[in-house]
Tab-separated table of C-alpha atoms and ligand atoms in Angstrom:
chain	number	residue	atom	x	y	z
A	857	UNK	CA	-54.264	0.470	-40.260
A	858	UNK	CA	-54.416	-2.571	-38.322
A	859	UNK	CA	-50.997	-3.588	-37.046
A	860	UNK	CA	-50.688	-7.142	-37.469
A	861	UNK	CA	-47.500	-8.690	-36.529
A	862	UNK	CA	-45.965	-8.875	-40.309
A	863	UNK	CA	-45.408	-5.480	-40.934
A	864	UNK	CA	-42.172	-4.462	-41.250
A	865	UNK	CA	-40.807	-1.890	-38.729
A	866	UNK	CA	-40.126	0.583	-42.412
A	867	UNK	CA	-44.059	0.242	-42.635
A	868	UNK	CA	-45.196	0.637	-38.794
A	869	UNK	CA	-42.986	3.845	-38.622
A	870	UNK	CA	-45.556	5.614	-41.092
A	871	UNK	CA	-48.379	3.883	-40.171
A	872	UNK	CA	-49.036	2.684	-36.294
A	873	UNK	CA	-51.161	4.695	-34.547
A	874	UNK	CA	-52.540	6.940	-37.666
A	875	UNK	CA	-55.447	6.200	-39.777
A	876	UNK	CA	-57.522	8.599	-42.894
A	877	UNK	CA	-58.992	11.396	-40.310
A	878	UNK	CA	-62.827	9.919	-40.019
A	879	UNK	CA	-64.263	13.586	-40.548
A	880	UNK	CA	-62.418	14.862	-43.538
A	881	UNK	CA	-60.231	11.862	-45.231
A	882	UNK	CA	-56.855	13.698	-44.193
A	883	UNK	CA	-54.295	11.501	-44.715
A	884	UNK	CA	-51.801	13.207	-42.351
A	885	UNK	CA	-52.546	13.159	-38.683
A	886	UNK	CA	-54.492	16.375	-38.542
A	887	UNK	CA	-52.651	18.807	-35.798
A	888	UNK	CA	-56.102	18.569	-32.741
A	889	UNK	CA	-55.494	22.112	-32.052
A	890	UNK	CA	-58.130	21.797	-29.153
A	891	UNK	CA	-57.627	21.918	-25.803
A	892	UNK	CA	-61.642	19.943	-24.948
A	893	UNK	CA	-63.713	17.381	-26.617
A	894	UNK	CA	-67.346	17.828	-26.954
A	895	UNK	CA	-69.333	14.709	-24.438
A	896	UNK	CA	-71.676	12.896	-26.457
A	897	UNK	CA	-74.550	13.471	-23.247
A	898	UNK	CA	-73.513	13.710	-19.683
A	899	UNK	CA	-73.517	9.724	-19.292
A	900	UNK	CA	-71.064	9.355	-21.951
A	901	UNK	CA	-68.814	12.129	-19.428
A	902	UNK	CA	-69.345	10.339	-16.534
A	903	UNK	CA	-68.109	7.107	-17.802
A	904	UNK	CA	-65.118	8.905	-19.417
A	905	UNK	CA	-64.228	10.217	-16.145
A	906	UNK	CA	-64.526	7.001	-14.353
A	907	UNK	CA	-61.785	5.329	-16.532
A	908	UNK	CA	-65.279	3.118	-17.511
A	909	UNK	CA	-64.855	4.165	-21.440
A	910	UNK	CA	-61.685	5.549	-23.235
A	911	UNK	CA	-62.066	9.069	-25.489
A	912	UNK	CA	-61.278	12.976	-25.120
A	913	UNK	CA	-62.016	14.843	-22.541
A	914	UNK	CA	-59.245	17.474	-22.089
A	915	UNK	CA	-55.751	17.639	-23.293
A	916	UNK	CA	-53.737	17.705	-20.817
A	917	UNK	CA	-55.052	14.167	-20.653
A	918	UNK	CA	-54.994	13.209	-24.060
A	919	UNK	CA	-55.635	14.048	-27.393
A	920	UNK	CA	-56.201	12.624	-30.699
A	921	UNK	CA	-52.633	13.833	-31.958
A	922	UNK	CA	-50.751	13.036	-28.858
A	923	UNK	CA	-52.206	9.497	-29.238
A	924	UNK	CA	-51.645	8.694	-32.687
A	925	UNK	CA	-47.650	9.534	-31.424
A	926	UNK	CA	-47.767	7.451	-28.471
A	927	UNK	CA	-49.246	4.555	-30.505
A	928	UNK	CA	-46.836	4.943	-32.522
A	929	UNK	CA	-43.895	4.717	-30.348
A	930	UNK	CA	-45.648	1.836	-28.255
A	931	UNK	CA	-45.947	-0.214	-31.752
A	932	UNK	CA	-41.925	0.386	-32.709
A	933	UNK	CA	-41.057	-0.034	-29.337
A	934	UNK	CA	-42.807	-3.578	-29.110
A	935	UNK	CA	-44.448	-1.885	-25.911
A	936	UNK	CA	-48.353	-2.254	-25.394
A	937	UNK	CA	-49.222	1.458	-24.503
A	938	UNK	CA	-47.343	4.344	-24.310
A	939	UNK	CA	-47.601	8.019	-22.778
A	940	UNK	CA	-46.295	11.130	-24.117
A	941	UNK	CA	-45.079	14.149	-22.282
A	942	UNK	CA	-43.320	17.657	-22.607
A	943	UNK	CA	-39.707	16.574	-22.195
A	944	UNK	CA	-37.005	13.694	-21.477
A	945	UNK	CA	-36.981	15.030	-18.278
A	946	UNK	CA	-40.612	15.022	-17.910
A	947	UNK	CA	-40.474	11.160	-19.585
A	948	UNK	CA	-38.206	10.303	-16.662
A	949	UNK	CA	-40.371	12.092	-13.768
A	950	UNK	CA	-43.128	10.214	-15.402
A	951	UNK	CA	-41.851	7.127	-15.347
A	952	UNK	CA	-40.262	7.113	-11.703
A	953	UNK	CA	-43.425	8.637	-10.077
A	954	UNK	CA	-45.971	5.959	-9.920
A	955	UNK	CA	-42.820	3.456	-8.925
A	956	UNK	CA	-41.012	6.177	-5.936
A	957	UNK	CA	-42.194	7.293	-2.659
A	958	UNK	CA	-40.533	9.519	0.110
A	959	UNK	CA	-37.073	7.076	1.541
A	960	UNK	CA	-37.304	4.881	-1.677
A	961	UNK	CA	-34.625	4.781	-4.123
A	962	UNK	CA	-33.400	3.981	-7.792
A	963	UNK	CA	-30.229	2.393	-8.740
A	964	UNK	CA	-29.227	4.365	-11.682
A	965	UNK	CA	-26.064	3.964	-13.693
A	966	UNK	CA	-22.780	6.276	-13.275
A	967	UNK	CA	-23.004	6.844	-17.845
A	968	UNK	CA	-25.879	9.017	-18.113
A	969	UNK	CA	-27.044	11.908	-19.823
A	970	UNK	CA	-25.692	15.212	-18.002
A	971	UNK	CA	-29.044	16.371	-17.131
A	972	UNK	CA	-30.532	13.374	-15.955
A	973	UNK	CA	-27.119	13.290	-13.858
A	974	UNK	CA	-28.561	16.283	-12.146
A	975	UNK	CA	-31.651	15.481	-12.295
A	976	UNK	CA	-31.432	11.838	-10.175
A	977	UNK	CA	-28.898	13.465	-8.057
A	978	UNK	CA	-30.260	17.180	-6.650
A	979	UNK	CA	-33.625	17.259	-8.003
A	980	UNK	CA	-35.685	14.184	-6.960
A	981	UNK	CA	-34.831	14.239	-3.579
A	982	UNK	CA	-36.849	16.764	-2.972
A	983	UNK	CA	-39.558	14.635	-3.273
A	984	UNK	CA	-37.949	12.128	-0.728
A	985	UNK	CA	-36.157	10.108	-3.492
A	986	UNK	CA	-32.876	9.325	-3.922
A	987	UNK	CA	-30.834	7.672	-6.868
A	988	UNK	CA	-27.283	5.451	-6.218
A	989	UNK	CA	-25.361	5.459	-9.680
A	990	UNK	CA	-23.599	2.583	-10.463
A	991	UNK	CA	-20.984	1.072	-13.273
A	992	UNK	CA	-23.864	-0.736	-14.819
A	993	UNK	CA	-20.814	-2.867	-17.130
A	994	UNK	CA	-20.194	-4.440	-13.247
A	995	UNK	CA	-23.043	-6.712	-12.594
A	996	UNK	CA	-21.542	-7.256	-8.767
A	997	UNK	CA	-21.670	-3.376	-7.846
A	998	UNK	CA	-25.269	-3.464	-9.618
A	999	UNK	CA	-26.692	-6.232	-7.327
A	1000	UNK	CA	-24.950	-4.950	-4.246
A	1001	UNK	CA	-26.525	-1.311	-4.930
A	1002	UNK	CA	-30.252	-2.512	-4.760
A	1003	UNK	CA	-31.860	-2.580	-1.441
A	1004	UNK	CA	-35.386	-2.991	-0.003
A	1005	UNK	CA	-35.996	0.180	-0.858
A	1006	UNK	CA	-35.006	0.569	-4.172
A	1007	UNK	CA	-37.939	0.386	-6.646
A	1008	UNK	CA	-36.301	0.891	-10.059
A	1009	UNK	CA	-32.908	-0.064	-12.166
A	1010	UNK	CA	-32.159	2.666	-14.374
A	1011	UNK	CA	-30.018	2.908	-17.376
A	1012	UNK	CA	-29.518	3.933	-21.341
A	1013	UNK	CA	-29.238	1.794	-23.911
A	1014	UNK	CA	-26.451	3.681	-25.445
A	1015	UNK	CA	-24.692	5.908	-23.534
A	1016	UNK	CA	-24.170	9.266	-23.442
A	1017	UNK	CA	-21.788	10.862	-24.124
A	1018	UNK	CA	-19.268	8.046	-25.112
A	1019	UNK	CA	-21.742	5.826	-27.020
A	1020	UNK	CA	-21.103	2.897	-24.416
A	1021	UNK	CA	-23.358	-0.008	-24.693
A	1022	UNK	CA	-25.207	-1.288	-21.748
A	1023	UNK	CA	-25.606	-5.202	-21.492
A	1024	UNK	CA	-29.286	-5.027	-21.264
A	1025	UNK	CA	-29.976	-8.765	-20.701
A	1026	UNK	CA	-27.351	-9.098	-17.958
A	1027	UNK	CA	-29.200	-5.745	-16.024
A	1028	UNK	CA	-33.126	-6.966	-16.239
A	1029	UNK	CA	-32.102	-10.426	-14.923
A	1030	UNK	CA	-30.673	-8.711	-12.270
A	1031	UNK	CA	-33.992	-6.509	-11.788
A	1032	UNK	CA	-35.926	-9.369	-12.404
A	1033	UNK	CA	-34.462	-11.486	-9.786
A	1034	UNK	CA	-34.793	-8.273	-7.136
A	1035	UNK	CA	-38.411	-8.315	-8.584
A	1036	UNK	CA	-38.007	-4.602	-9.888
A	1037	UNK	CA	-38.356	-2.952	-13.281
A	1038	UNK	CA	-35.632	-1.671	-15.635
A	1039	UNK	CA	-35.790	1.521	-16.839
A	1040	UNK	CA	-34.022	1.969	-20.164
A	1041	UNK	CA	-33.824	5.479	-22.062
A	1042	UNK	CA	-33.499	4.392	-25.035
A	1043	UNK	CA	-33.114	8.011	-26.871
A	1044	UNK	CA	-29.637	7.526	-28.172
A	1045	UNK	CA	-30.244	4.242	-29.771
A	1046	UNK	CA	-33.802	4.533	-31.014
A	1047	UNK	CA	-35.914	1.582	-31.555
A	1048	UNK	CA	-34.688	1.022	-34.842
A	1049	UNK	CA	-30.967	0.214	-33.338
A	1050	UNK	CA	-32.120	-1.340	-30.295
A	1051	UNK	CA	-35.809	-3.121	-28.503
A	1052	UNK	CA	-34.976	-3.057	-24.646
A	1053	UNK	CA	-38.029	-4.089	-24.284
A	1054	UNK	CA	-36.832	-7.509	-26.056
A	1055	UNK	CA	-34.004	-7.846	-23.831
A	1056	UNK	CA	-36.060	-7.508	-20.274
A	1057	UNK	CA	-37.311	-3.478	-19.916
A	1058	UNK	CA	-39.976	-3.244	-18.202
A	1059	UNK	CA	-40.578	0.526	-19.139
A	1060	UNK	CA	-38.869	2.426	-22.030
A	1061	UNK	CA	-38.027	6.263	-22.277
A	1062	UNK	CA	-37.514	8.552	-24.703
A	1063	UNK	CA	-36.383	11.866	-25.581
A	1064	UNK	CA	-38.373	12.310	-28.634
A	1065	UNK	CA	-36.459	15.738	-28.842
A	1066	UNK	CA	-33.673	14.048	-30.574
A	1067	UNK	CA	-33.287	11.229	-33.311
A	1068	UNK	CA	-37.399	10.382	-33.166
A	1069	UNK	CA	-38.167	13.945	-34.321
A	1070	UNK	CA	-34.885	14.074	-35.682
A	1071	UNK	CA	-34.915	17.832	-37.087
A	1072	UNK	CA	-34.028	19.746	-34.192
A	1073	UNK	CA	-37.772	21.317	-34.082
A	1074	UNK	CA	-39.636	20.697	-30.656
A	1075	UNK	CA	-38.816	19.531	-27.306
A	1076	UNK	CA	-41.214	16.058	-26.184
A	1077	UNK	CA	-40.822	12.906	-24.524
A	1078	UNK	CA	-41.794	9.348	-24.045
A	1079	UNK	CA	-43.046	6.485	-21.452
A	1080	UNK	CA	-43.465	3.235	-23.232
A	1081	UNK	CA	-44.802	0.298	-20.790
A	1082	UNK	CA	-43.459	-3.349	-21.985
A	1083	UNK	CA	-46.922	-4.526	-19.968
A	1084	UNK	CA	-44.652	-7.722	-18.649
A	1085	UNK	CA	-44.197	-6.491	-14.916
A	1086	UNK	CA	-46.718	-8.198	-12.462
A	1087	UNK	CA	-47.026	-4.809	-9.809
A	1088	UNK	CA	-49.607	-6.515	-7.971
A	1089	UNK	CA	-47.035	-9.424	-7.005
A	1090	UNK	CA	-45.798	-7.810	-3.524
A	1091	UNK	CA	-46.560	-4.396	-2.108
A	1092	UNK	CA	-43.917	-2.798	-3.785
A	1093	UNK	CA	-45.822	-0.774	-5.667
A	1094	UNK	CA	-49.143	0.799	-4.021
A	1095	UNK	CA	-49.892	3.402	-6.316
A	1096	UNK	CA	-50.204	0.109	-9.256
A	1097	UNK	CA	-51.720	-2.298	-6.516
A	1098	UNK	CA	-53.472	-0.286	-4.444
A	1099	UNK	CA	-57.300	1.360	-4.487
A	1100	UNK	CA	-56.537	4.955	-5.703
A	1101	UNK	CA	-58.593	7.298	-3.680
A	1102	UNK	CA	-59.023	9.828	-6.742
A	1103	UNK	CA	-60.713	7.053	-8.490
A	1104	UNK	CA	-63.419	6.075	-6.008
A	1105	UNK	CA	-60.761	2.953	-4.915
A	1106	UNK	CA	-60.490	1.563	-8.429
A	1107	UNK	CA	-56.972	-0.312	-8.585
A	1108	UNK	CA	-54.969	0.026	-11.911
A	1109	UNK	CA	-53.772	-3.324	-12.266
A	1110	UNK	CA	-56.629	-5.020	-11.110
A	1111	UNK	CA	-58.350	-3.166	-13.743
A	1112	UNK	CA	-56.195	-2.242	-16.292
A	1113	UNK	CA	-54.001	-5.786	-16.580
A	1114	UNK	CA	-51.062	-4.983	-18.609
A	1115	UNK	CA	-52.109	-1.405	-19.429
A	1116	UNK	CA	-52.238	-0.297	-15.650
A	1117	UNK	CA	-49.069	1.805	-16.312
A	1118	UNK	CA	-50.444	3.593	-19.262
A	1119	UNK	CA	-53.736	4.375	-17.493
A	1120	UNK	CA	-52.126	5.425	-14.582
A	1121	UNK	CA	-49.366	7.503	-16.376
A	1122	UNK	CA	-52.590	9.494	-18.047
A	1123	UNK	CA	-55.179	9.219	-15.152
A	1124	UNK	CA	-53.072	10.778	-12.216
A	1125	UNK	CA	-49.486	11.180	-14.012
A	1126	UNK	CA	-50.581	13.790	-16.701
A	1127	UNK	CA	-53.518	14.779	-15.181
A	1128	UNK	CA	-51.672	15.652	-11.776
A	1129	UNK	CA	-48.525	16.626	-12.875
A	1130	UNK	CA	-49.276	17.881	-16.059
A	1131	UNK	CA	-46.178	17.329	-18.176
A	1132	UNK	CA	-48.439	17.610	-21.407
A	1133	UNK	CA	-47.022	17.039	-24.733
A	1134	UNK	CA	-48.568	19.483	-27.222
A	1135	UNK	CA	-50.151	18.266	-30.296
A	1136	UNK	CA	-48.129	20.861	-33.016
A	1137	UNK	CA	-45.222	18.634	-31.355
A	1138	UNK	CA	-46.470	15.437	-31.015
A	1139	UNK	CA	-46.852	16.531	-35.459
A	1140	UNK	CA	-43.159	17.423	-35.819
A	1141	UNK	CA	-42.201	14.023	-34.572
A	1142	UNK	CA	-44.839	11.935	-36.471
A	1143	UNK	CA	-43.800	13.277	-39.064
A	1144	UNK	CA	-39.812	12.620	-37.855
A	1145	UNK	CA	-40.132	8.883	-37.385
A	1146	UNK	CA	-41.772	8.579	-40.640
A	1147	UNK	CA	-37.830	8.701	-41.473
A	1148	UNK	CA	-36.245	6.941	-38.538
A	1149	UNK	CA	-34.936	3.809	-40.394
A	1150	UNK	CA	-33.577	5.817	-43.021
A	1151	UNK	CA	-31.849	8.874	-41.141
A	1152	UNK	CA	-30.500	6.307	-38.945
A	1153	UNK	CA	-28.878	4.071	-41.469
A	1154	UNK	CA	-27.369	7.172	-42.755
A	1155	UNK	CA	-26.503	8.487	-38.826
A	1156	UNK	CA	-24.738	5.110	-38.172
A	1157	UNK	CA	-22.620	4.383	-41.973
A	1158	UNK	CA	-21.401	8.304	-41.636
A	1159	UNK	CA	-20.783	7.665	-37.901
A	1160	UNK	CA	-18.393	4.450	-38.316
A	1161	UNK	CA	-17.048	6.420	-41.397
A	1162	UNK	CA	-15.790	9.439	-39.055
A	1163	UNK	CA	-14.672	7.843	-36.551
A	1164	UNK	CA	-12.533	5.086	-38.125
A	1165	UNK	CA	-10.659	8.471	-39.748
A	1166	UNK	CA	-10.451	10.048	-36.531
A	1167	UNK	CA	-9.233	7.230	-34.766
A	1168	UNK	CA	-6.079	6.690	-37.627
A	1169	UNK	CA	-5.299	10.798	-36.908
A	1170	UNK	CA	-2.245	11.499	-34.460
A	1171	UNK	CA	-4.356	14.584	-33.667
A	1172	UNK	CA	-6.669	12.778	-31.884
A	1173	UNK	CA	-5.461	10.422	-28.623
A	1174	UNK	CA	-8.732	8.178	-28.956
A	1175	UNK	CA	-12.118	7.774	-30.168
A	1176	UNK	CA	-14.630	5.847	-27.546
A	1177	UNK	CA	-17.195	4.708	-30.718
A	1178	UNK	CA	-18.967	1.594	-29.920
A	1179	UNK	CA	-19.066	0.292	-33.917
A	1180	UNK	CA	-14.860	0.869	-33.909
A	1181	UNK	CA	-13.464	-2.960	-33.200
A	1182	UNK	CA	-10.961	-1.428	-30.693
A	1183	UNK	CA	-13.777	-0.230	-28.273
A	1184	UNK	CA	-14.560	-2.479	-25.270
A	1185	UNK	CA	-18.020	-2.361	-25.942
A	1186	UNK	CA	-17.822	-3.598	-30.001
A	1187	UNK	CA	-18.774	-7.084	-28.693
A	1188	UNK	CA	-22.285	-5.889	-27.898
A	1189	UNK	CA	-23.210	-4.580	-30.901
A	1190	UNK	CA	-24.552	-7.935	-32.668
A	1191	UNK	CA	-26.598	-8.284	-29.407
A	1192	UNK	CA	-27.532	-5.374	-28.154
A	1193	UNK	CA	-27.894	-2.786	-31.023
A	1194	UNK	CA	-27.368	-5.649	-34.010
A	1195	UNK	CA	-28.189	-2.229	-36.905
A	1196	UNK	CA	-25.413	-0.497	-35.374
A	1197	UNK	CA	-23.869	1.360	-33.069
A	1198	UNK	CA	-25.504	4.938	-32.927
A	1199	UNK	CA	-24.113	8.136	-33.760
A	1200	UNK	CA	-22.837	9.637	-30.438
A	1201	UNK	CA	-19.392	9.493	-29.440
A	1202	UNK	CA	-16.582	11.218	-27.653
A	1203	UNK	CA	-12.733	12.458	-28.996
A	1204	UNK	CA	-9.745	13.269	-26.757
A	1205	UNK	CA	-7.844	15.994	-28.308
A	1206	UNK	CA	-3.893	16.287	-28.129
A	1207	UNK	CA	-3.698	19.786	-26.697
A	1208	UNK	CA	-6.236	19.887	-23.969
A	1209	UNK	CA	-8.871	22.352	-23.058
A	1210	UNK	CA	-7.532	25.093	-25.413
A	1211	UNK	CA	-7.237	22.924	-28.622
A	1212	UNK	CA	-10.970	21.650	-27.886
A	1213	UNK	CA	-12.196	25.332	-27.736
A	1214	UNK	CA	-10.373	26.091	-30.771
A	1215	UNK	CA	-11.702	22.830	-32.741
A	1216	UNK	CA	-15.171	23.867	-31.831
A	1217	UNK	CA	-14.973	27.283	-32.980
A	1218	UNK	CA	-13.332	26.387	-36.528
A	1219	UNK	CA	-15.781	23.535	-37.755
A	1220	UNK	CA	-17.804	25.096	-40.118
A	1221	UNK	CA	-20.824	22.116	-40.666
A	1222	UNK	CA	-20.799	20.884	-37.108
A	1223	UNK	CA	-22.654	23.341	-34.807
A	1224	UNK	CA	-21.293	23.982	-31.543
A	1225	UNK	CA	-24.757	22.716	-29.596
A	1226	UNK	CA	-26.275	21.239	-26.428
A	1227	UNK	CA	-28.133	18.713	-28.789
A	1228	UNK	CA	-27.881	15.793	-30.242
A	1229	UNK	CA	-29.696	13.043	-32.575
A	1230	UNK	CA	-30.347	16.200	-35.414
A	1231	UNK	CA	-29.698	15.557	-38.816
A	1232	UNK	CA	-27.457	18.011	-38.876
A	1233	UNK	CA	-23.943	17.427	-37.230
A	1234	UNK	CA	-23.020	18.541	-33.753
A	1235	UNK	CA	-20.782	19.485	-31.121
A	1236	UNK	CA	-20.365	19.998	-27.670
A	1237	UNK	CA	-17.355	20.874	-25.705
A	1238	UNK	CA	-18.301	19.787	-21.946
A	1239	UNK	CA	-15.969	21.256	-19.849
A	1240	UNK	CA	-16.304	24.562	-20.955
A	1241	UNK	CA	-20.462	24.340	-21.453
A	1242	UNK	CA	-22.866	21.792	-20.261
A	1243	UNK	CA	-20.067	20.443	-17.424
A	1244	UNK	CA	-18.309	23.540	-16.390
A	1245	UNK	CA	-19.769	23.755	-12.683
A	1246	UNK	CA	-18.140	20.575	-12.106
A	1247	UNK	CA	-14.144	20.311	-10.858
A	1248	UNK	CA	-12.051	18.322	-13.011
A	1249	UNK	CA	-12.149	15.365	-11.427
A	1250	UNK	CA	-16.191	15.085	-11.584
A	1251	UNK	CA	-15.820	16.243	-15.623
A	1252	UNK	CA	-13.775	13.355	-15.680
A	1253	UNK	CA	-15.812	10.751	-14.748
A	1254	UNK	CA	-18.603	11.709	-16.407
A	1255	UNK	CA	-16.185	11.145	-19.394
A	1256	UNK	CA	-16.406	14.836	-20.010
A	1257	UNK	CA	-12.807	16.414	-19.249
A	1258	UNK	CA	-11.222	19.309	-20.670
A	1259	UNK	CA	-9.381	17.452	-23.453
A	1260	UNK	CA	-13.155	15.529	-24.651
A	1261	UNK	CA	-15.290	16.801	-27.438
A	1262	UNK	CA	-18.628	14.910	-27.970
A	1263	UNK	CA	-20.067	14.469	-31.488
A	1264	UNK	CA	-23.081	14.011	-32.595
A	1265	UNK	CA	-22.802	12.808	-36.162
A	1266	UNK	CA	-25.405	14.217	-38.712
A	1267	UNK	CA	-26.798	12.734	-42.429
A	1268	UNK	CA	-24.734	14.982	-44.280
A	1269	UNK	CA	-22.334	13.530	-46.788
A	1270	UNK	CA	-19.465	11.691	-44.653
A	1271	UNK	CA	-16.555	13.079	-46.575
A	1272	UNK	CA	-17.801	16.937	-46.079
A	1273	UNK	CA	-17.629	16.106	-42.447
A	1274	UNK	CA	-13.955	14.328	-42.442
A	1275	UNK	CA	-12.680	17.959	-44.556
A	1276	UNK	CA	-14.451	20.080	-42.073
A	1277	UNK	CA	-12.799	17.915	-38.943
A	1278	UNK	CA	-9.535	17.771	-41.060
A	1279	UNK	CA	-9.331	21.854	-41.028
A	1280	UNK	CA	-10.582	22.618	-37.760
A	1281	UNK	CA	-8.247	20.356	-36.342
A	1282	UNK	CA	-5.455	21.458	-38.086
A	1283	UNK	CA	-5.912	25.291	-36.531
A	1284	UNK	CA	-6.453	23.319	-33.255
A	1285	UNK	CA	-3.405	22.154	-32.762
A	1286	UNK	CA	-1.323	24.375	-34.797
B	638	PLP	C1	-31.676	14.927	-24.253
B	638	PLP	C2	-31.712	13.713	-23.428
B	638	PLP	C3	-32.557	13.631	-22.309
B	638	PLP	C4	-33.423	14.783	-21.861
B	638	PLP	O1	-34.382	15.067	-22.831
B	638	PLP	P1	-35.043	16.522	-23.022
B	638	PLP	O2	-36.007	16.309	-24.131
B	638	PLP	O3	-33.934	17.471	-23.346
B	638	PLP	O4	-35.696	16.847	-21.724
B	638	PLP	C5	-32.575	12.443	-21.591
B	638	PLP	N1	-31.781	11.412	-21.933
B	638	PLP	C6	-30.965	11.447	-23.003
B	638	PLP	C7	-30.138	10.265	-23.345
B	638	PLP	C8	-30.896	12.613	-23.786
B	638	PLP	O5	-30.082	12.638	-24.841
């Protein structure tokens, strides 16, 4: 199809980026289970593999799959090209490496995922990078953390694990005036609950592991370039700017305009690093966000449903969900993430460490998990799991102490969830 403007985003998320298969009819986007692509003659290869024409060569690069995915999310996302990789982590490598060099820096908030915690913190600065995390709801501490080496703001949308909301348009003007791009990961929200790229991303990541596939089936991630950011304005950013040596001196942005990122991301991101999606995934989660709108409705009604009970229950010492009106952040909503708040939240349990071990091993729907965004309900106790390296002090400020639980709050019927919370709690704390 041809995505004009006027389509809905219910229509765009079965229908950007996939068309009848032009060999056989298919209506589904056929699984490319190929790993090359047949050149026309040896001209059409050479001008495939100087950037002159766009098509298949090998997939690590691209394939037909992989791209009807990443037009996909680039359409929902209001983005103008998109690149798909193996992982969230991979997304976020992906999207840092054509921006970092050895001594440079992102400013990265202090509410992230655990993993990218880690990740920003030990693991990048082995290439020379080096993240400063910052209370991204303080707009002084955000300003006073970006230097002249910093080459990135970094944040999510909704945070994990307390389902805090980030103030998205305070953040880019911030980047905008240090003339740097924001970085939103956008996984817990979706684009169905929130655009960043509406409120002043530059570049938009994904886990497509959770709510995009949605069914708990494969592991993939997501770059989606807004196209907005001039990288040519300073010398900032060489590897945009600059002539690339790999491509006989070609620059991206000279040549590519607003799709420099996306050609770059493929032409020396996947191809170097090769963080390939694979196209049996890039199929689970077509076929995922054919659903989005609908799962999330459901992920968001069940989610204020839950919570409001848990927050009435003298069980429980609070609830930090964004959609309740007692949380701080229930004044971005309408802004921010005007569909709703998500489906991720934290508890605080009366009773500590020992009641949250026993909660988690009485629910009977909710699986005790490190995942979230599945249809099914889930679980996690931190401190004893995904956080237990970490002394109590660093558990709690990543909002992850003994006494928290995070949920993760499927489709299933709302009710069935309250009962199964209602009994597991009750042997919690007995
Ligand atoms: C899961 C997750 C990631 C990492 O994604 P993987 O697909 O597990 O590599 C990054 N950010 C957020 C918000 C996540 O929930």
């Amino acid at each position: 199809m041809t995505d004009g403007p006027s389509y809905g985003f219910d229509t765009l998320q079965i229908h950007a980026g996939a068309r009848p298969d032009p060999a056989t009819g298919a209506r589904q986007v056929p699984i490319y289970q190929s790993t090359a692509f047949v050149f026309r003659d040896a001209d059409h290869a050479a001008a495939l593999f100087n950037l002159q024409e766009v098509g298949y060569i090998y997939s690590r690069l691209t394939n037909p799959t992989v791209a009807a995915l990443q037009e996909r999310i680039a359409t929902l996302e209001g983005g103008v090209g998109a690149v798909c990789c193996s992982s969230g982590h991979a997304a976020q490598i992906m999207a840092l490496f054509p921006l970092m060099g050895p001594g440079l820096n992102v400013v990265a908030s202090s509410r992230l995922y655990g993993g990218t915690i880690t990740q920003f913190s030990q693991t990048i600065k082995r290439f020379g990078w080096s993240a400063t995390f910052v209370d991204m709801d303080d707009a002084d501490a955000v300003k006073a953390a970006i230097d002249e080496n910093t080459r990135a703001v970094f944040c999510e949308a909704i945070a994990n694990p307390g389902g805090h909301i980030t103030d998205l348009d305070m953040i880019s003007a911030i980047a905008d005036e240090a003339g740097i791009p924001l970085v939103v990961d956008n996984t817990s929200a979706t684009p169905y609950l929130c655009r960043p790229i509406e409120h002043g991303a530059t570049l938009v990541v994904h886990s497509t592991t959770k709510y995009l596939t949605g069914n708990g089936t494969v592991t993939g991630g997501c770059v989606v370039d807004s196209g907005k950011f001039d990288w040519a304005a300073n010398d900032k950013f060489p590897s945009l700017s600059q002539p690339e040596p790999a491509y006989h001196g070609l620059k991206f942005a000279e040549t590519f305009g607003p799709l420099a990122f996306t050609f770059h991301g493929i032409a020396i991101g996947l191809r170097d690093l090769g963080m390939t999606m694979n196209p049996q995934a890039a199929h689970y989660t077509l076929m995922g966000i054919e659903t989005l709108s609908l799962r999330m409705d459901r992920h968001v009604e069940n989610a204020v449903k839950v919570s409001g009970w848990l927050e009435k229950d003298d069980r429980i010492d609070y609830v930090t969900y964004a959609g309740l009106p007692s949380s701080p952040y229930n004044k971005l909503v309408p802004k921010i993430c005007p569909r709703g708040a998500g489906a991720l939240f934290t508890i605080a349990v009366k009773g500590g460490y020992d009641a949250c071990i026993k909660l988690v091993d009485s629910l009977e729907i909710f699986s005790h998990v490190a995942n979230l965004g599945d249809t099914r309900s889930l679980v996690i106790h931190s401190a004893s799991t995904t956080h237990r390296q970490l002394t109590v002090e660093q558990q709690e400020a990543a909002g992850a102490g003994p006494n928290i639980v995070r949920i993760s709050i499927g489709i299933e019927d709302a009710d069935d969830l309250i009962a199964d919370l209602d009994q597991a709690l009750a042997k919690a704390t007995a």
